[in-house]
Coordinates of C-alpha atoms and ligand atoms in Angstrom, one line a residue:
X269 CA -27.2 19.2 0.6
X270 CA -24.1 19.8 2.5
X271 CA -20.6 20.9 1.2
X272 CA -19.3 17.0 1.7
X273 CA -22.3 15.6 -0.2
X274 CA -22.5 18.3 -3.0
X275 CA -18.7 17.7 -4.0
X276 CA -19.1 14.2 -3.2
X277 CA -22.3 13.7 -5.9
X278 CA -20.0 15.6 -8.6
X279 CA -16.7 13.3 -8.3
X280 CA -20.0 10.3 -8.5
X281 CA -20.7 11.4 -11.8
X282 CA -17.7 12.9 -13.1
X283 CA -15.9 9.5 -12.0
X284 CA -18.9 6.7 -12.3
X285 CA -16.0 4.8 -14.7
X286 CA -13.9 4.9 -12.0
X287 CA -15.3 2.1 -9.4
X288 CA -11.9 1.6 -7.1
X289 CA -11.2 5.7 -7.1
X290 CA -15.1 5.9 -6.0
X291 CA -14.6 3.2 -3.3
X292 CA -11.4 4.9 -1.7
X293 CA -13.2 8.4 -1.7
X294 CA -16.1 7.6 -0.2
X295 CA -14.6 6.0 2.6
X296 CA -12.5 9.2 3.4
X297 CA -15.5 11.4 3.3
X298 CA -17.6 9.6 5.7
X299 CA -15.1 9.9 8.0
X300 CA -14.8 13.5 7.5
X301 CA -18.5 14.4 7.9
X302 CA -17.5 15.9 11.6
X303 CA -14.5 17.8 10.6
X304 CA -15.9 19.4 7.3
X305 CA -19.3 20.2 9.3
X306 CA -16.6 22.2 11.8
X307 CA -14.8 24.1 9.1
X308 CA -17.6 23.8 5.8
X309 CA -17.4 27.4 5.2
X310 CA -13.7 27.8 5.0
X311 CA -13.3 24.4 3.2
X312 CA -16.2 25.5 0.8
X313 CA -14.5 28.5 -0.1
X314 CA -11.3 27.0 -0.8
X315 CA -12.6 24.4 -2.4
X316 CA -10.5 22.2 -0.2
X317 CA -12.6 18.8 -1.0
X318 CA -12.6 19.4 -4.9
X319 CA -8.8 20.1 -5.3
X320 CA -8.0 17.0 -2.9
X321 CA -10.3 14.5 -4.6
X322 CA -8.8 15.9 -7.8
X323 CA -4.8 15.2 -8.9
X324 CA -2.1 17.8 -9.9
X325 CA -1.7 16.0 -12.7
X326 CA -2.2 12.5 -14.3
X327 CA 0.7 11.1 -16.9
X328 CA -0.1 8.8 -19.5
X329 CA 2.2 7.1 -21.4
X330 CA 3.3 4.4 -24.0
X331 CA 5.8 1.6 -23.1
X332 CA 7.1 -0.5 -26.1
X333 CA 9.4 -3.5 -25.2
X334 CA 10.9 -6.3 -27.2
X335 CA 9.9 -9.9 -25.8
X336 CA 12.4 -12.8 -26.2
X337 CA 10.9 -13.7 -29.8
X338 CA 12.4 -10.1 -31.3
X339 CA 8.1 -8.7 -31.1
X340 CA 7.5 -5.4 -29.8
X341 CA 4.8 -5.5 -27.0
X342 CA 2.7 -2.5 -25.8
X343 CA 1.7 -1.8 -22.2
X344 CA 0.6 1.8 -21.0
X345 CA 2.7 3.2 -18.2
X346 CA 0.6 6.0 -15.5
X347 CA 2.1 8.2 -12.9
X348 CA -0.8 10.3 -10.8
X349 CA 0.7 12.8 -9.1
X350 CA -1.9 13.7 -6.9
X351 CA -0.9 15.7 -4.1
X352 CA 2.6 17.6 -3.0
X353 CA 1.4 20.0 -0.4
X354 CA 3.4 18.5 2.8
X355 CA 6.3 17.4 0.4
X356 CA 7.9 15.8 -2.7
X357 CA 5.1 13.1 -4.2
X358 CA 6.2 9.8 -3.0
X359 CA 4.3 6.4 -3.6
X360 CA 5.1 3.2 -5.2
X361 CA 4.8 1.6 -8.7
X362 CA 2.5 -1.2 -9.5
X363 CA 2.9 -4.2 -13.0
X364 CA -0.2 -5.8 -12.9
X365 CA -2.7 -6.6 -15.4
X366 CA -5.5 -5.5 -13.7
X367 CA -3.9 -1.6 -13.5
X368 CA -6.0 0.9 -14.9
X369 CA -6.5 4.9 -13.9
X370 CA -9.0 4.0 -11.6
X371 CA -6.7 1.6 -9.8
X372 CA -3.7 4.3 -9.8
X373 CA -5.7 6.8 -8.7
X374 CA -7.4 5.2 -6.4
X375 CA -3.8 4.0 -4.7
X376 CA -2.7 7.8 -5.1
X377 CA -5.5 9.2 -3.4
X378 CA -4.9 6.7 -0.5
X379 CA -1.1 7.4 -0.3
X380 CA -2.1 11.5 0.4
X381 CA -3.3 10.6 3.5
X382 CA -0.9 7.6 4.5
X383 CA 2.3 9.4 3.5
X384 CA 0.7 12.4 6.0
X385 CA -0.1 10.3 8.5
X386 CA 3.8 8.9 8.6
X387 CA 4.8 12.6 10.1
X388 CA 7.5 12.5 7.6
X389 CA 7.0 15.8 4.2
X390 CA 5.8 13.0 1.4
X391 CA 3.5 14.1 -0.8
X392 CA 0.8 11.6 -2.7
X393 CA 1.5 9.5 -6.0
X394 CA 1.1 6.0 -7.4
X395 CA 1.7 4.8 -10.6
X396 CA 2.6 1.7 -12.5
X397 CA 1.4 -0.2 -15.7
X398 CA -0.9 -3.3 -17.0
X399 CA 2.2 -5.0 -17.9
X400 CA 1.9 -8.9 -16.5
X401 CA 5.7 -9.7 -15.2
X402 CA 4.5 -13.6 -15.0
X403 CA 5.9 -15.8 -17.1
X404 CA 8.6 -12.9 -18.4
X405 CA 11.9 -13.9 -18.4
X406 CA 14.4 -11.6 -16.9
X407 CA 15.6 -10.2 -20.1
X408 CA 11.7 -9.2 -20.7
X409 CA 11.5 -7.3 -17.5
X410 CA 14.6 -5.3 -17.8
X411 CA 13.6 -4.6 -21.3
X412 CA 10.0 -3.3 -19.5
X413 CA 11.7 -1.6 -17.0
X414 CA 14.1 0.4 -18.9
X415 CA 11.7 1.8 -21.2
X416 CA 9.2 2.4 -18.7
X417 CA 11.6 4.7 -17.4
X418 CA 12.8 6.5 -20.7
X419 CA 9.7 8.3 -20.4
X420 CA 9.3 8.3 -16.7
X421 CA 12.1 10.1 -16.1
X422 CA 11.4 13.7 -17.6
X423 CA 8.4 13.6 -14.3
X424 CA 10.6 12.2 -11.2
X425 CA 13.4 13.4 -9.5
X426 CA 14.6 13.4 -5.7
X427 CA 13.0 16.4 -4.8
X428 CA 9.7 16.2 -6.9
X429 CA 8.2 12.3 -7.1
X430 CA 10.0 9.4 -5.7
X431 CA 8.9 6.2 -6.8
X432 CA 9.3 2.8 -5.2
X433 CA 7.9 -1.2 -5.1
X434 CA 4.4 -2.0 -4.3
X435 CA 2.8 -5.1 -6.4
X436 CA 5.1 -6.9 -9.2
X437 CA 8.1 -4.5 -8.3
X438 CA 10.8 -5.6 -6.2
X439 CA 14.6 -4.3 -5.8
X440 CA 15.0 -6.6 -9.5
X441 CA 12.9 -3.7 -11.4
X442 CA 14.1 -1.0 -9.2
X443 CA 17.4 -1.8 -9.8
X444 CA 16.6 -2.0 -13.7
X445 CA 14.6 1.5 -12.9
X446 CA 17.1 3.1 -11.2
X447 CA 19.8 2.4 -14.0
X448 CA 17.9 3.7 -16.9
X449 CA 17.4 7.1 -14.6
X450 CA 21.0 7.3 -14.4
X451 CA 21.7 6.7 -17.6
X452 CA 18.9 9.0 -19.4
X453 CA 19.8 12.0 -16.7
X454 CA 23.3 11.5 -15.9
X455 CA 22.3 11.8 -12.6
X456 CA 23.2 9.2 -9.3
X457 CA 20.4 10.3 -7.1
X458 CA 17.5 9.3 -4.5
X459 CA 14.7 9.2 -6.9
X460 CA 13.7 6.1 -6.0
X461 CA 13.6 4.2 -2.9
X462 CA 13.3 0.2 -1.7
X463 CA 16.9 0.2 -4.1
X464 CA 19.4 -2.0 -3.3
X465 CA 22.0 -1.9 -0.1
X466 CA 25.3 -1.6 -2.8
X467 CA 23.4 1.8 -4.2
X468 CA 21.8 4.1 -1.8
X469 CA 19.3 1.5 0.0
X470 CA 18.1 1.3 3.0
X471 CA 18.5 -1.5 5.4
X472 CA 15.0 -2.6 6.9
X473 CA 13.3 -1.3 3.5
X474 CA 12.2 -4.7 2.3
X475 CA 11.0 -5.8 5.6
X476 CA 9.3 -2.5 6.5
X477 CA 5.7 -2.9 5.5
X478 CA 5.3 -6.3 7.5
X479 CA 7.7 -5.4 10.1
X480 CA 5.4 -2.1 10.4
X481 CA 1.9 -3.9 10.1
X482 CA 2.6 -5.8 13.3
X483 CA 4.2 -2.7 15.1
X484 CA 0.9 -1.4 14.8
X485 CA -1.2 -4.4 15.5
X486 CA 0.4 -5.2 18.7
X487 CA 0.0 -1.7 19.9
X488 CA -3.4 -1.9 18.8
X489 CA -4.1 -5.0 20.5
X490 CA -1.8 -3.9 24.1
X491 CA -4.2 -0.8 23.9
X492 CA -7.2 -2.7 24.3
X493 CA -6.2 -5.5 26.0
X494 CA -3.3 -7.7 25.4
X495 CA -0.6 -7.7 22.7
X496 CA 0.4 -10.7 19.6
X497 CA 1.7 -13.2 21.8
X498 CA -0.1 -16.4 21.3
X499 CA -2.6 -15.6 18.7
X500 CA -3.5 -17.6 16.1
X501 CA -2.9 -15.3 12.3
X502 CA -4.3 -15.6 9.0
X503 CA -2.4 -13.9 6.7
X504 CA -3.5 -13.6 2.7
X505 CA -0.6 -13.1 0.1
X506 CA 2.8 -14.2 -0.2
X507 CA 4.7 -11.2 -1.4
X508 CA 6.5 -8.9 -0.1
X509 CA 4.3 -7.6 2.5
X510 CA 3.0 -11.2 3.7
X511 CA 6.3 -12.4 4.1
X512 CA 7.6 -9.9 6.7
X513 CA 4.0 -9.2 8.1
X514 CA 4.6 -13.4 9.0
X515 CA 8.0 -13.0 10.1
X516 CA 7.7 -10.3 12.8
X517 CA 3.9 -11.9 13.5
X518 CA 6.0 -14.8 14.8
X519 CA 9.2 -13.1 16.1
X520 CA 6.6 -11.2 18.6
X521 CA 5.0 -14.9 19.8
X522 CA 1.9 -15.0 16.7
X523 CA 1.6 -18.5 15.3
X524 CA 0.8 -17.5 11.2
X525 CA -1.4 -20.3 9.6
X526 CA -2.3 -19.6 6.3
X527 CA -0.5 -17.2 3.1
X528 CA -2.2 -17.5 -0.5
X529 CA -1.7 -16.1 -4.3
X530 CA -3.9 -15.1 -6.8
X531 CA -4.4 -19.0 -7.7
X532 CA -4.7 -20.8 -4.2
X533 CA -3.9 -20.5 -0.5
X534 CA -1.9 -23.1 2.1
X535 CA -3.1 -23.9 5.9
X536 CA -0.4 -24.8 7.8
X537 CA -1.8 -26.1 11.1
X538 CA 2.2 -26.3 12.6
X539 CA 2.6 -22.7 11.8
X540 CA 3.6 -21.5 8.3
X541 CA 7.6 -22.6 7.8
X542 CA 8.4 -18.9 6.7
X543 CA 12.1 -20.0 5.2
X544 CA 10.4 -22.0 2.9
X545 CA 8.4 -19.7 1.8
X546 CA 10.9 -17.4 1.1
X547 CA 12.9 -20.0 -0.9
X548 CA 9.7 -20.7 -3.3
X549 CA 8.7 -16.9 -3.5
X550 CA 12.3 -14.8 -3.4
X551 CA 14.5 -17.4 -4.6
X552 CA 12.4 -19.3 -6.9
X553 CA 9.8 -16.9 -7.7
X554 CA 7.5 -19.9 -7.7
X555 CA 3.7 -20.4 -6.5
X556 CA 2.5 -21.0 -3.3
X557 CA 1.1 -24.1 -4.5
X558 CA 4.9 -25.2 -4.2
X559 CA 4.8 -25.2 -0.5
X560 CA 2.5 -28.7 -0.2
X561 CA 5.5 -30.9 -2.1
X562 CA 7.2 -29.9 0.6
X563 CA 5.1 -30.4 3.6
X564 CA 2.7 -32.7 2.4
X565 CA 0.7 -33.2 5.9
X566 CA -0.4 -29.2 4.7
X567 CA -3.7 -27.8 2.8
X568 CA -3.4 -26.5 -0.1
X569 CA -7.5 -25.3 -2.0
X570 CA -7.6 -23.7 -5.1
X571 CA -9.3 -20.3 -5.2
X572 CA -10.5 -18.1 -2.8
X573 CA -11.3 -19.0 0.9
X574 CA -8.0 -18.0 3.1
X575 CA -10.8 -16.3 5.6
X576 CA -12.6 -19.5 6.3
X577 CA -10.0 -21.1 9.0
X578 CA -10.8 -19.9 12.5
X579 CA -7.8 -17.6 13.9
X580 CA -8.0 -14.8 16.0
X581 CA -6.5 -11.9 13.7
X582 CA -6.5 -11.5 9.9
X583 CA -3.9 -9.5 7.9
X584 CA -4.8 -9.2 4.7
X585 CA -1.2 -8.7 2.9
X586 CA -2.7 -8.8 -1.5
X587 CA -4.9 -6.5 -3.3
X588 CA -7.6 -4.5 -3.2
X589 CA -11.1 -5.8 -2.3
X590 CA -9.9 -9.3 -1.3
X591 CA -11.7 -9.2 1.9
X592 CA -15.7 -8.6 1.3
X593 CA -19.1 -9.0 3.2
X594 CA -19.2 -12.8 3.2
X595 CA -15.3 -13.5 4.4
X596 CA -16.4 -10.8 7.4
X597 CA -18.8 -12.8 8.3
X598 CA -17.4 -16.1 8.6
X599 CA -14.3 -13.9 10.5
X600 CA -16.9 -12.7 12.9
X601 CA -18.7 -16.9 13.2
X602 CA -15.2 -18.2 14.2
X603 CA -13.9 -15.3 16.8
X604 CA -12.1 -13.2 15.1
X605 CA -10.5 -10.3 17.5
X606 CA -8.8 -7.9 15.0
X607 CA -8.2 -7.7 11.1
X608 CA -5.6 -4.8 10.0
X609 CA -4.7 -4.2 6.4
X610 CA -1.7 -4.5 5.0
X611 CA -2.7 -3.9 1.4
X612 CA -4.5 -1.4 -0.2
X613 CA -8.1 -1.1 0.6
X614 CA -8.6 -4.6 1.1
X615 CA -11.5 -4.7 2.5
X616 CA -14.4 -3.5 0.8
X617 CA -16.6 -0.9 2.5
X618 CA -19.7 -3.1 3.9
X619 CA -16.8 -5.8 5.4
X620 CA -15.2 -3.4 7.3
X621 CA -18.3 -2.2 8.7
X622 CA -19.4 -5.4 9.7
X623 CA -16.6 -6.2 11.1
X624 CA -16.4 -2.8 13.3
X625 CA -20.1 -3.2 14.4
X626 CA -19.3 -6.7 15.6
X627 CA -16.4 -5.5 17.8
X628 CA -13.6 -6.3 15.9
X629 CA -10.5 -4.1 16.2
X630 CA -10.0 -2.7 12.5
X631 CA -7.0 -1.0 11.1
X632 CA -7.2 0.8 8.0
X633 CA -4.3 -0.2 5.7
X634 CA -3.1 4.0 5.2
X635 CA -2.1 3.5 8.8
X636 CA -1.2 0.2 9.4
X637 CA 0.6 -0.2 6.0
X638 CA 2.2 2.8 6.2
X639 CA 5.2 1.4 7.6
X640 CA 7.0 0.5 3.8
X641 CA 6.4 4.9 2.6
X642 CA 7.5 5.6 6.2
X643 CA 11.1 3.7 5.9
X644 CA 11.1 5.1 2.2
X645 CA 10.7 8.7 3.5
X646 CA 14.1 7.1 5.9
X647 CA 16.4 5.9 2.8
X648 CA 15.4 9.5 1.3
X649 CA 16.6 11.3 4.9
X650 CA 19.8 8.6 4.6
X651 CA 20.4 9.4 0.7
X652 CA 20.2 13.4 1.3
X653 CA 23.1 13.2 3.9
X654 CA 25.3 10.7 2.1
X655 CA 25.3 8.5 4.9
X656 CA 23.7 4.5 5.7
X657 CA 22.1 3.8 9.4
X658 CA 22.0 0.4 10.6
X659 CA 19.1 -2.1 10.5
X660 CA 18.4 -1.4 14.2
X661 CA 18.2 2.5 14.1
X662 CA 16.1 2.0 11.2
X663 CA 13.7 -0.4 12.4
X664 CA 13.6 1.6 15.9
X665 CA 12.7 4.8 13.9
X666 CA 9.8 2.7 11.8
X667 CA 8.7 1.1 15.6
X668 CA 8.3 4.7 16.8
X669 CA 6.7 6.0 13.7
X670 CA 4.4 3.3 13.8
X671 CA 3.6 3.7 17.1
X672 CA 2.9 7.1 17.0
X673 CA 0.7 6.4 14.1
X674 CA -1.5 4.3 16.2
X675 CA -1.7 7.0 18.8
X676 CA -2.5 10.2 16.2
X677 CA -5.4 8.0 15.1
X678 CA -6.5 7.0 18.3
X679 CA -6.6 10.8 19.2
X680 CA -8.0 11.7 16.3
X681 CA -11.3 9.8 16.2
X682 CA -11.3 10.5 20.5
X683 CA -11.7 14.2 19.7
X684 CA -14.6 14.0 17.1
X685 CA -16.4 11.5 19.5
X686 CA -15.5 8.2 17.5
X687 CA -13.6 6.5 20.2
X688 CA -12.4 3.1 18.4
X689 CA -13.2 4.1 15.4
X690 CA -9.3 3.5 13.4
X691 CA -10.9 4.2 9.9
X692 CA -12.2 7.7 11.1
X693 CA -8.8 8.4 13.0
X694 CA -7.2 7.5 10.0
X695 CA -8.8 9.9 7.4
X696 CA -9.1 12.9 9.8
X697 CA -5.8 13.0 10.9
X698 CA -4.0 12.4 7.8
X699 CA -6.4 15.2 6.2
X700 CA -5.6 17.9 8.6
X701 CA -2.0 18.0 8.1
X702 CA -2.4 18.0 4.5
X703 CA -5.2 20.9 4.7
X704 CA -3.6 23.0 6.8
X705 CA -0.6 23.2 4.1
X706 CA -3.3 23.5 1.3
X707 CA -4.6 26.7 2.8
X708 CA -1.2 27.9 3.7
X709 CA -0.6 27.6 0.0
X710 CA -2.9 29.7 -1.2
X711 CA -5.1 28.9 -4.3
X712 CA -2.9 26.4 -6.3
Ligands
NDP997 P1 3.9 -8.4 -4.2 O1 3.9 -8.3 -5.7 O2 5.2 -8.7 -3.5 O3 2.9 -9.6 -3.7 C1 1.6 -9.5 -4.0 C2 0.9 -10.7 -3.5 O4 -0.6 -10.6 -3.6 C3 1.2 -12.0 -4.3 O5 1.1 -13.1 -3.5 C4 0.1 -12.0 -5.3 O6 -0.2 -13.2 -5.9 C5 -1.1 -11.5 -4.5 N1 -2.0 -10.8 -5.4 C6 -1.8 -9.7 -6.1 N2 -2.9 -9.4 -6.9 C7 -3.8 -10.3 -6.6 C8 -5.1 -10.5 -7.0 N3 -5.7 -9.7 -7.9 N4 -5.8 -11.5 -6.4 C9 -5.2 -12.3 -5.5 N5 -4.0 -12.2 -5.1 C10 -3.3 -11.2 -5.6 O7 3.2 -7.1 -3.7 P2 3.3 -6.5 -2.2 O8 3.4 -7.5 -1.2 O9 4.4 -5.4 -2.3 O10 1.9 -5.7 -2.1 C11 0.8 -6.3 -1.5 C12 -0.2 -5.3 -1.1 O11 0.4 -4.4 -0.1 C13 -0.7 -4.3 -2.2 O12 -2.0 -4.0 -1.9 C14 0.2 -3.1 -2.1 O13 -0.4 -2.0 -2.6 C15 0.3 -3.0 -0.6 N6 1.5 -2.3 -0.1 C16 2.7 -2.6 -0.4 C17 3.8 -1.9 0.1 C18 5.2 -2.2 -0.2 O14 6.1 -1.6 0.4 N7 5.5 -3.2 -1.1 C19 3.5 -0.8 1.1 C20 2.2 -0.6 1.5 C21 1.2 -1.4 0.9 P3 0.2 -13.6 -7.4 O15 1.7 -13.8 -7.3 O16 -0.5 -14.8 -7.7 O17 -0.1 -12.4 -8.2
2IT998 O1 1.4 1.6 -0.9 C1 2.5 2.0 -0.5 O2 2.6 2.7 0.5 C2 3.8 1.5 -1.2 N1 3.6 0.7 -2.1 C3 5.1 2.0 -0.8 C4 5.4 3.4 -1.4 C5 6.8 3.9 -1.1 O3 7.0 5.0 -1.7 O4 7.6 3.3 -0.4

């Protein structure tokens, strides 16, 4: 057995609870086969793929809150600190039911190599809780949020782990976040980013993941052929990355027809009304359900199936594994050209081969995501010097950064012989940078 496959069999066993942690590693590794087979004995000896696979440290913790009927309610709160070789650990927070180790770690893991790829020093973290934020009132989300942070705080800081959003935390919880840090440390710092414009934000924050998704798909799509205009886009989610993933899909000539939630989708053959949407989801907080009453001549289905309508390019802009073997192929039956990710590991590892041995251009979400940790790493640069750029020197930094993102990955996979292969580009360059700085580190 090789180096790769030895470490590779351990973390299998070690981690067979772990499913989504499994998932994300294998992926990297197969992409590395080339670049480990180059350098196995130096790797091997530093035992670069065991301490990479494995994070500095994991943090556990309880969160008691009071709902509105004067019960305390228990949620656990995690923060994996995976990886600060390159820089500070950076990565987002995530309330969701469905949040477990695996999940965290799994995001963590994934954010090493994203957060490298960015060219910015971030290190690697994620963290978050199984606390559900629907159906809380707003009282029951500050009380979360605040006491989420009374234990959070003695492991962050702006110049050791920076959290931010990612899903079920917006600038509401930040803000909430951010207080309780202040409060508990006495401290008005940058310790966590996507805050709001009146305390340290940055403008372009909220739009950045989108915005940054479709930097990188219309440089994708120019470099093999043409660029966004006039395509037809299927977009799944209505959050905060689907929103401005739709908005700069159409501000660069896309026509978006479809968004969904974790109960139903909408087809919008007229092209998705994106102000509405943003009055139902950022006003409202509502479903997307809500969109039909007002456009009735719309679909709206229940359940899965937001890769069923024929379009030329899907984003998908949820969760994790929303895009699997069967929703490939129907992609692949109705002409689809490109699919790039702007969740996390969205597509499941036999899609996105299916989808790259049919020719279809495929961006891994670590890059083509990687546009929302990018314009964090931007309010951290703007918060160290005290000072605010605008929204256009912001969103020309994250253009360029994207951009170049595109190009490292294209390199990347040229120089091991796996020309058009993103996913390979993707992994390899992100873990060189962070390799190099491991070994210039020493043992640690
Ligand atoms: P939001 O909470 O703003 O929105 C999430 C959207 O995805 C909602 O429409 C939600 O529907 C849907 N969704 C969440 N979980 C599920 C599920 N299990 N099944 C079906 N639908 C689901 O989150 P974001 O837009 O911030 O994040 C979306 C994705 O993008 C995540 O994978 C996140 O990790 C990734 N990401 C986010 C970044 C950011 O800056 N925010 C940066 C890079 C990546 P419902 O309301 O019904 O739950
Ligand atoms: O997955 C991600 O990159 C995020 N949720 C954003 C993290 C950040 O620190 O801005």
């Amino acid at each position: 057995m090789s180096y790769l496959n030895d470490v590779l069999a351990q973390i299998e066993k070690k981690y067979s609870y772990q499913p989504e942690f499994l998932q994300a590693v294998r992926e990297v590794f197969e992409s590395l086969e080339k670049v480990i087979t180059k350098n196995e004995k130096l790797y091997e000896d530093n035992a670069i793929l065991e301490r990479i696979t494995e994070p500095d440290r994991q943090i556990q913790f309880r969160v008691p809150w009071v709902d509105d009927t004067g019960k305390i309610r228990i949620n656990t709160g995690y923060r994996v600190q995976f990886n600060n070789s390159i820089g500070p650990y950076k990565g987002g927070l995530r309330l969701h039911p469905s949040v477990n180790l695996s999940v965290i770690k799994f995001l963590g893991f994934e954010q090493v190599f994203k957060n490298s790829l960015t060219s910015l020093p971030m290190g690697g973290a994620k963290g978050g809780s199984d606390f559900d934020p629907k159906g809380k009132s707003p009282r029951e989300i500050m009380n979360f949020c605040q006491s989420f942070m009374t234990e959070l705080y003695k492991y962050v800081g702006k110049d050791m782990d920076v959290p931010a959003g990612d899903i079920g935390v917006g600038a509401r919880e930040i803000g909430y976040m951010f207080g309780q840090y202040k409060r508990m440390t006495g401290l008005f710092e940058g310790v966590l980013t996507g805050k709001g414009l009146s305390y340290g934000g940055s403008l372009t924050r909220k739009e950045a993941t989108g915005y940054g998704l479709l930097y990188f798909t219309d440089e994708l799509l120019k470099a093999n052929g043409n660029g966004m205009d006039g395509k037809k886009v299927a977009i799944s989610g209505a959050g905060n990355v689907a929103i401005y993933a739709a908005e700069k899909a159409s501000q660069l000539g896309g026509k978006v027809v479809t968004l969904s939630d974790s109960t139903g989708w909408i087809y919008d053959k007229n092209g998705i009304d994106l102000d509405l949407v943003k009055e139902i989801k950022e006003v409202r907080r509502g479903r997307i359900s809500e969109y039909k009453d007002a456009k009735p001549d719309c679909e709206y289905h229940e359940g899965k199936g937001v890769w069923s309508v024929p379009v030329d390019i899907a984003l998908p802009c949820a969760t994790q594994n929303e895009l699997l073997l069967d929703d490939a192929k129907e992609l692949v039956k109705n002409g689809v050209q490109c699919v790039c990710e702007g969740a996390n590991m969205p597509t499941s590892i036999d899609a996105t081969k299916y989808l790259q041995a049919n020719g279809v251009l495929f961006a891994p979400g670590k890059a083509s995501n990687a546009g929302g940790v990018a314009t964090s790493g931007l309010e951290m640069s703007q918060n160290s010097e005290r000072l605010s750029w605008t929204f256009d020197q912001v969103d020309s930094k994250l253009k360029s950064i994207m951009i170049g993102i595109y190009k490292n990955c294209e390199s990347a996979a040229e120089e091991y012989g796996l020309k058009g292969n993103y996913v390979a580009g993707a992994n390899i360059a992100g873990f060189t940078k962070v390799v190099d700085a491991m070994l210039a580190h020493g043992a640690c």
